[in-house]
CSV table of C-alpha atoms in Angstrom, one decimal:
chain,number,residue,atom,x,y,z
A,1,MET,CA,0.0,0.0,0.0
A,2,GLN,CA,1.5,3.3,-1.1
A,3,PRO,CA,0.8,6.6,0.6
A,4,GLY,CA,-1.6,8.8,-1.3
A,5,ILE,CA,-1.1,12.5,-2.0
A,6,TRP,CA,-3.2,13.6,1.0
A,7,GLN,CA,-1.2,11.4,3.3
A,8,ILE,CA,2.1,12.9,2.0
A,9,ILE,CA,0.7,16.4,2.5
A,10,ILE,CA,-0.4,15.7,6.1
A,11,ILE,CA,3.0,14.2,6.9
A,12,ALA,CA,4.8,17.2,5.4
A,13,VAL,CA,2.7,19.6,7.4
A,14,ILE,CA,3.4,17.7,10.6
A,15,VAL,CA,7.1,17.7,9.9
A,16,LEU,CA,7.1,21.4,9.1
A,17,LEU,CA,5.2,22.2,12.3
A,18,LEU,CA,7.6,20.1,14.4
A,19,PHE,CA,10.9,20.9,12.9
A,20,GLY,CA,10.5,24.0,10.7
A,21,GLY,CA,11.2,27.6,11.3
A,22,ARG,CA,13.0,29.0,14.4
A,23,GLY,CA,12.7,26.1,16.8
A,24,LYS,CA,9.0,26.0,17.3
A,25,LEU,CA,9.2,22.6,19.0
A,26,SER,CA,11.8,23.8,21.5
A,27,GLY,CA,9.8,27.0,22.1
A,28,LEU,CA,6.7,25.0,22.9
A,29,MET,CA,8.6,22.7,25.3
A,30,GLY,CA,10.1,25.7,27.0
A,31,ASP,CA,6.6,27.3,27.5
A,32,ALA,CA,5.3,24.0,28.8
A,33,ALA,CA,8.2,23.8,31.3
A,34,LYS,CA,7.5,27.3,32.5
A,35,GLY,CA,3.9,26.5,33.0
A,36,ILE,CA,4.7,23.4,35.0
A,37,ARG,CA,7.2,25.3,37.2
A,38,ALA,CA,4.6,28.1,37.8
A,39,PHE,CA,2.0,25.4,38.7
A,40,LYS,CA,4.4,23.8,41.2
A,41,ASP,CA,5.3,27.2,42.7
A,42,GLY,CA,1.6,27.9,43.1
A,43,LEU,CA,1.0,24.7,44.9
A,44,SER,CA,3.8,25.3,47.3
A,45,GLY,CA,2.1,28.5,48.4
A,46,GLY,CA,4.8,31.0,47.2
A,47,ASP,CA,5.6,32.0,50.8
A,48,ASP,CA,9.3,30.9,50.3
A,49,ASP,CA,9.9,34.0,48.2
A,50,LYS,CA,8.8,36.3,50.9
A,51,LYS,CA,11.1,34.7,53.5
A,52,ASN,CA,14.2,35.0,51.4
A,53,GLU,CA,13.7,38.7,50.6
A,54,THR,CA,15.6,41.2,52.6
A,55,PRO,CA,13.8,44.3,53.8
A,56,ALA,CA,14.4,47.5,51.9
A,57,GLY,CA,16.6,50.1,53.4
A,58,ALA,CA,15.8,53.7,54.1
A,59,LEU,CA,15.0,56.0,51.1
A,60,PRO,CA,17.7,58.4,50.1
A,61,ARG,CA,17.3,61.9,51.4
A,62,THR,CA,16.1,64.8,49.3
A,63,GLU,CA,18.0,68.1,49.0
A,64,ALA,CA,15.6,69.7,51.4
A,65,GLU,CA,16.1,67.0,54.0
A,66,LYS,CA,19.8,67.3,53.6
A,67,ASP,CA,19.6,71.1,54.2
A,68,GLU,CA,17.5,70.6,57.3
A,69,ALA,CA,19.9,68.0,58.7
A,70,GLN,CA,22.9,70.4,58.4
A,71,ARG,CA,21.1,73.1,60.4
């Protein structure tokens, strides 16, 4: 049984989608990995990020505040 013209066209389209043009397959897999990682982070609660952050320091003084401090 030989493949018909429609079967060859379908196979060609699938091959082009998977392997053609600027790494579409690797881009799709990268997006899937980011989604899985975000899902896992969401399940863990995301509180770990808040614990590792250091508190922000004081804001820099403005020129007016510097003048008042010198008086």
